[in-house]
C-alpha cells in the first residue's frame, strides 16, 4: 500500500502560493528525482498556525541529508531506497525559479515559482534557507520537513554543499551522507549523456562538482562519504547509514 507524504508549500501568509504536494512512496521508483537544492528546518519560526514546536519536530526520526554533485548518482540511489522501504521515507520537494525541464512536473520535481514570489516568501520568513545556482533560486519551506516528521517518516533532504554547512548551524540533527562520483571524467560523461544542458551550464556544473568533491573530504562534515563507482556497493553503504532510523520507523509503526 502506498503511503502519502503531504507538504504544504508554506507560503500562505503572503497569499502567494497555497499548494499541497502528495508523494506516493510506492511510485517513487518510476519518477525522476532531480537535483534539489533543498533547504533545512532551522526551528526559527514565523507565526504560522500549523507550525510545530521544536520538541514535536525532533520527536520524529532523524532526517537524512544527501549531498553530492549533479551526476553523482543520488537520484538513482534514492529511487532504490524509496522502492525497497516503501512508506518509510518522505522526499521533500523544493521550490525553484528555474523553468521546468522536459518531463518534469510542477509539484513533483519542484514547485516552480517566479523570482518575485520567491523573494517575497523569503522576506516573509516562509523559507528556512535558500541559495542561488546558475542564476536560479532554490529553497524549501519549513512545512516540508515538519509534515514528513509528523507522519513518523524519515525526511530526505537533497541539498548542495552550501546547504550542508548551513544545516550544521541548526538543531535538525540529520544523518549527513555525501554521494561522490569515482572521478571528474566519469562525472562529465554522465552529465553529457543526459543531453539536458548547454555547454556553458555544463561547465558550471563541472566546476561546482570539483569544489564539491574537495569540500566533501573535510573531516566531520559528513557521517559517511560514498564513492558511487558500483551501484550495488554504494546502495549497500547508503542502507547501512540509515538502517537504524529505518528500524525506528518500523518499530513505531508496530506500536
Short mmCIF file of C-alpha atoms in Angstrom, two decimals:
data_model
loop_
_atom_site.label_atom_id
_atom_site.label_comp_id
_atom_site.label_asym_id
_atom_site.label_seq_id
_atom_site.Cartn_x
_atom_site.Cartn_y
_atom_site.Cartn_z
CA UNK A 1 0.00 0.00 0.00
CA UNK A 2 1.38 3.39 -0.98
CA UNK A 3 1.94 5.86 1.84
CA UNK A 4 1.48 9.52 1.09
CA UNK A 5 3.58 12.40 2.30
CA UNK A 6 1.76 15.73 2.32
CA UNK A 7 3.60 19.02 2.16
CA UNK A 8 2.00 22.46 2.41
CA UNK A 9 4.01 24.99 0.49
CA UNK A 10 4.12 27.29 3.50
CA UNK A 11 3.63 30.49 1.55
CA UNK A 12 0.04 31.14 2.57
CA UNK A 13 0.77 34.07 4.90
CA UNK A 14 1.70 36.25 1.95
CA UNK A 15 -1.18 34.97 -0.14
CA UNK A 16 1.41 33.95 -2.71
CA UNK A 17 1.18 30.22 -3.05
CA UNK A 18 -1.12 27.72 -1.39
CA UNK A 19 -0.42 24.21 -2.62
CA UNK A 20 -0.18 20.67 -1.36
CA UNK A 21 2.24 18.05 -2.56
CA UNK A 22 1.23 14.41 -2.38
CA UNK A 23 4.00 11.92 -2.97
CA UNK A 24 3.09 8.27 -3.31
CA UNK A 25 6.05 6.36 -1.91
CA UNK A 26 5.02 3.31 -3.90
CA UNK A 27 5.57 5.12 -7.20
CA UNK A 28 8.91 6.75 -6.46
CA UNK A 29 10.79 4.15 -8.46
CA UNK A 30 9.11 5.43 -11.60
CA UNK A 31 9.60 9.16 -11.15
CA UNK A 32 12.60 11.32 -11.80
CA UNK A 33 14.08 12.73 -8.62
CA UNK A 34 16.18 15.58 -9.92
CA UNK A 35 18.82 17.70 -8.24
CA UNK A 36 17.17 19.62 -5.44
CA UNK A 37 18.72 22.46 -3.57
CA UNK A 38 16.50 21.59 -0.65
CA UNK A 39 16.73 23.72 2.44
CA UNK A 40 16.59 22.80 6.05
CA UNK A 41 14.43 23.14 9.14
CA UNK A 42 16.19 25.64 11.43
CA UNK A 43 13.49 25.90 14.10
CA UNK A 44 13.28 29.66 13.62
CA UNK A 45 9.55 30.14 13.26
CA UNK A 46 7.26 32.74 11.84
CA UNK A 47 3.81 32.90 13.40
CA UNK A 48 2.03 30.13 11.48
CA UNK A 49 -0.93 28.22 12.86
CA UNK A 50 0.38 24.89 11.59
CA UNK A 51 3.94 25.30 12.92
CA UNK A 52 5.28 22.50 15.10
CA UNK A 53 7.28 23.18 18.23
CA UNK A 54 10.98 22.18 18.19
CA UNK A 55 10.17 19.34 20.59
CA UNK A 56 7.47 17.98 18.26
CA UNK A 57 9.73 18.21 15.23
CA UNK A 58 12.65 16.49 16.93
CA UNK A 59 10.40 13.67 18.17
CA UNK A 60 10.34 12.03 14.75
CA UNK A 61 13.09 10.01 13.07
CA UNK A 62 16.27 11.80 12.09
CA UNK A 63 16.22 13.26 8.58
CA UNK A 64 18.79 12.19 6.02
CA UNK A 65 20.77 14.92 4.27
CA UNK A 66 22.00 13.76 0.87
CA UNK A 67 24.58 15.87 -0.91
CA UNK A 68 26.83 15.50 -3.90
CA UNK A 69 27.37 16.93 -7.37
CA UNK A 70 24.81 16.58 -10.11
CA UNK A 71 25.55 13.30 -11.90
CA UNK A 72 26.98 11.53 -8.85
CA UNK A 73 24.02 9.14 -8.74
CA UNK A 74 21.95 10.49 -5.85
CA UNK A 75 18.68 10.17 -7.75
CA UNK A 76 19.31 6.53 -8.66
CA UNK A 77 20.25 5.61 -5.10
CA UNK A 78 17.24 7.44 -3.67
CA UNK A 79 14.88 5.65 -6.05
CA UNK A 80 16.24 2.29 -4.90
CA UNK A 81 15.88 3.29 -1.25
CA UNK A 82 12.31 4.51 -1.67
CA UNK A 83 11.33 1.40 -3.61
CA UNK A 84 12.75 -1.06 -1.07
CA UNK A 85 11.47 0.78 2.00
CA UNK A 86 8.03 1.88 0.89
CA UNK A 87 6.29 4.15 3.37
CA UNK A 88 9.42 4.79 5.44
CA UNK A 89 10.80 7.85 3.64
CA UNK A 90 9.28 11.16 2.62
CA UNK A 91 11.01 13.24 -0.04
CA UNK A 92 10.93 16.98 0.43
CA UNK A 93 10.44 18.82 -2.86
CA UNK A 94 11.96 22.26 -3.14
CA UNK A 95 10.85 25.48 -4.81
CA UNK A 96 12.79 26.98 -7.69
CA UNK A 97 12.63 29.91 -10.06
CA UNK A 98 14.07 27.97 -13.00
CA UNK A 99 11.88 26.70 -15.81
CA UNK A 100 10.82 23.03 -15.85
CA UNK A 101 12.94 20.69 -17.96
CA UNK A 102 11.30 18.27 -20.38
CA UNK A 103 9.44 15.59 -18.42
CA UNK A 104 9.44 17.48 -15.12
CA UNK A 105 6.17 18.19 -13.33
CA UNK A 106 5.20 21.04 -11.06
CA UNK A 107 4.73 19.74 -7.52
CA UNK A 108 6.62 16.53 -8.20
CA UNK A 109 10.14 17.53 -9.26
CA UNK A 110 9.94 21.10 -7.96
CA UNK A 111 7.41 23.79 -7.13
CA UNK A 112 8.09 26.26 -9.96
CA UNK A 113 7.56 29.88 -8.93
CA UNK A 114 8.61 33.31 -10.15
CA UNK A 115 11.57 35.18 -8.72
CA UNK A 116 9.19 37.81 -7.33
CA UNK A 117 7.16 35.18 -5.47
CA UNK A 118 10.31 33.52 -4.15
CA UNK A 119 11.85 36.77 -2.91
CA UNK A 120 8.65 37.85 -1.20
CA UNK A 121 8.27 34.48 0.51
CA UNK A 122 11.88 34.53 1.70
CA UNK A 123 11.42 38.05 3.05
CA UNK A 124 8.32 36.85 4.89
CA UNK A 125 10.29 34.08 6.61
CA UNK A 126 8.47 31.25 4.84
CA UNK A 127 11.69 29.66 3.58
CA UNK A 128 14.09 28.16 6.04
CA UNK A 129 17.13 28.67 3.86
CA UNK A 130 17.77 29.38 0.21
CA UNK A 131 20.51 29.74 -2.35
CA UNK A 132 21.11 30.72 -5.95
CA UNK A 133 22.75 28.44 -8.52
CA UNK A 134 23.34 29.23 -12.20
CA UNK A 135 21.05 32.23 -11.97
CA UNK A 136 18.16 30.34 -10.40
CA UNK A 137 16.87 30.43 -6.83
CA UNK A 138 16.17 27.26 -4.83
CA UNK A 139 14.66 26.69 -1.40
CA UNK A 140 12.09 24.83 0.66
CA UNK A 141 9.52 25.75 3.28
CA UNK A 142 9.57 24.82 6.95
CA UNK A 143 6.40 22.81 6.44
CA UNK A 144 8.24 20.45 4.08
CA UNK A 145 10.21 18.84 6.89
CA UNK A 146 7.52 19.29 9.52
CA UNK A 147 4.94 17.34 7.56
CA UNK A 148 7.24 14.38 6.92
CA UNK A 149 8.43 14.08 10.52
CA UNK A 150 4.90 14.44 11.85
CA UNK A 151 3.96 11.30 9.92
CA UNK A 152 6.84 9.35 11.51
CA UNK A 153 8.70 9.15 8.21
CA UNK A 154 12.35 9.84 7.51
CA UNK A 155 12.63 13.09 5.59
CA UNK A 156 15.18 13.04 2.78
CA UNK A 157 16.81 16.37 2.01
CA UNK A 158 18.84 16.54 -1.20
CA UNK A 159 20.95 19.69 -0.90
CA UNK A 160 24.11 21.37 -2.09
CA UNK A 161 27.29 21.87 -0.09
CA UNK A 162 26.32 25.38 0.99
CA UNK A 163 23.13 23.96 2.45
CA UNK A 164 25.02 21.25 4.32
CA UNK A 165 27.14 23.82 6.11
CA UNK A 166 24.08 25.87 6.96
CA UNK A 167 22.33 22.82 8.42
CA UNK A 168 25.29 22.31 10.72
CA UNK A 169 24.23 25.51 12.46
CA UNK A 170 20.68 24.26 13.13
CA UNK A 171 19.07 21.80 15.55
CA UNK A 172 17.92 19.43 12.81
CA UNK A 173 20.42 16.67 13.76
CA UNK A 174 20.28 14.73 10.48
CA UNK A 175 22.44 11.94 9.13
CA UNK A 176 24.84 13.53 6.63
CA UNK A 177 25.56 11.45 3.52
CA UNK A 178 27.77 12.56 0.63
CA UNK A 179 27.48 10.79 -2.73
CA UNK A 180 30.51 11.34 -4.93
CA UNK A 181 31.48 10.15 -8.44
CA UNK A 182 34.58 8.00 -8.97
CA UNK A 183 36.28 10.75 -10.98
CA UNK A 184 35.66 14.03 -12.79
CA UNK A 185 35.99 12.22 -16.12
CA UNK A 186 33.18 9.79 -15.30
CA UNK A 187 31.05 12.60 -13.93
CA UNK A 188 31.47 14.64 -17.12
CA UNK A 189 30.44 11.65 -19.23
CA UNK A 190 27.32 11.12 -17.14
CA UNK A 191 26.32 14.77 -17.45
CA UNK A 192 26.95 14.88 -21.20
CA UNK A 193 24.93 11.70 -21.70
CA UNK A 194 21.90 13.44 -20.19
CA UNK A 195 21.86 15.97 -23.07
CA UNK A 196 19.81 18.38 -20.95
CA UNK A 197 22.14 21.38 -20.66
CA UNK A 198 24.08 23.87 -22.71
CA UNK A 199 27.88 23.72 -22.74
CA UNK A 200 28.04 26.81 -20.54
CA UNK A 201 25.69 25.28 -17.97
CA UNK A 202 27.60 22.00 -18.10
CA UNK A 203 30.91 23.71 -17.41
CA UNK A 204 29.39 25.49 -14.41
CA UNK A 205 28.20 22.16 -13.03
CA UNK A 206 31.62 20.58 -13.55
CA UNK A 207 33.32 23.46 -11.76
CA UNK A 208 30.85 23.22 -8.88
CA UNK A 209 31.37 19.45 -8.77
CA UNK A 210 35.13 19.81 -8.45
CA UNK A 211 34.67 22.14 -5.48
CA UNK A 212 32.05 19.80 -4.00
CA UNK A 213 34.36 16.80 -4.22
CA UNK A 214 37.12 18.67 -2.40
CA UNK A 215 34.89 20.02 0.37
CA UNK A 216 33.37 16.57 0.96
CA UNK A 217 36.79 15.46 2.24
CA UNK A 218 36.59 17.93 5.13
CA UNK A 219 36.76 15.90 8.38
CA UNK A 220 33.50 15.75 10.30
CA UNK A 221 31.35 17.34 7.60
CA UNK A 222 29.65 14.06 6.63
CA UNK A 223 28.82 10.93 8.58
CA UNK A 224 29.57 8.86 5.50
CA UNK A 225 31.06 9.60 2.08
CA UNK A 226 30.06 7.11 -0.61
CA UNK A 227 32.01 6.84 -3.87
CA UNK A 228 29.46 5.68 -6.42
CA UNK A 229 31.60 3.55 -8.72
CA UNK A 230 29.49 0.40 -8.18
CA UNK A 231 25.76 0.99 -7.75
CA UNK A 232 25.07 -2.10 -5.63
CA UNK A 233 28.01 -1.44 -3.30
CA UNK A 234 27.09 2.23 -2.99
CA UNK A 235 23.49 1.34 -2.23
CA UNK A 236 24.59 -1.12 0.45
CA UNK A 237 26.60 1.62 2.16
CA UNK A 238 23.66 4.01 1.98
CA UNK A 239 21.35 1.45 3.59
CA UNK A 240 23.86 0.80 6.36
CA UNK A 241 24.00 4.53 7.10
CA UNK A 242 20.23 4.86 7.60
CA UNK A 243 19.31 1.38 8.86
CA UNK A 244 18.95 2.45 12.50
CA UNK A 245 16.42 5.16 11.60
CA UNK A 246 14.52 2.76 9.33
CA UNK A 247 14.16 0.37 12.25
CA UNK A 248 12.88 3.19 14.47
CA UNK A 249 10.12 3.93 11.97
CA UNK A 250 9.16 0.28 11.69
CA UNK A 251 9.11 -0.20 15.45
CA UNK A 252 6.96 2.90 15.92
CA UNK A 253 4.50 1.71 13.27
CA UNK A 254 4.11 -1.62 15.08
CA UNK A 255 3.18 0.02 18.37
#
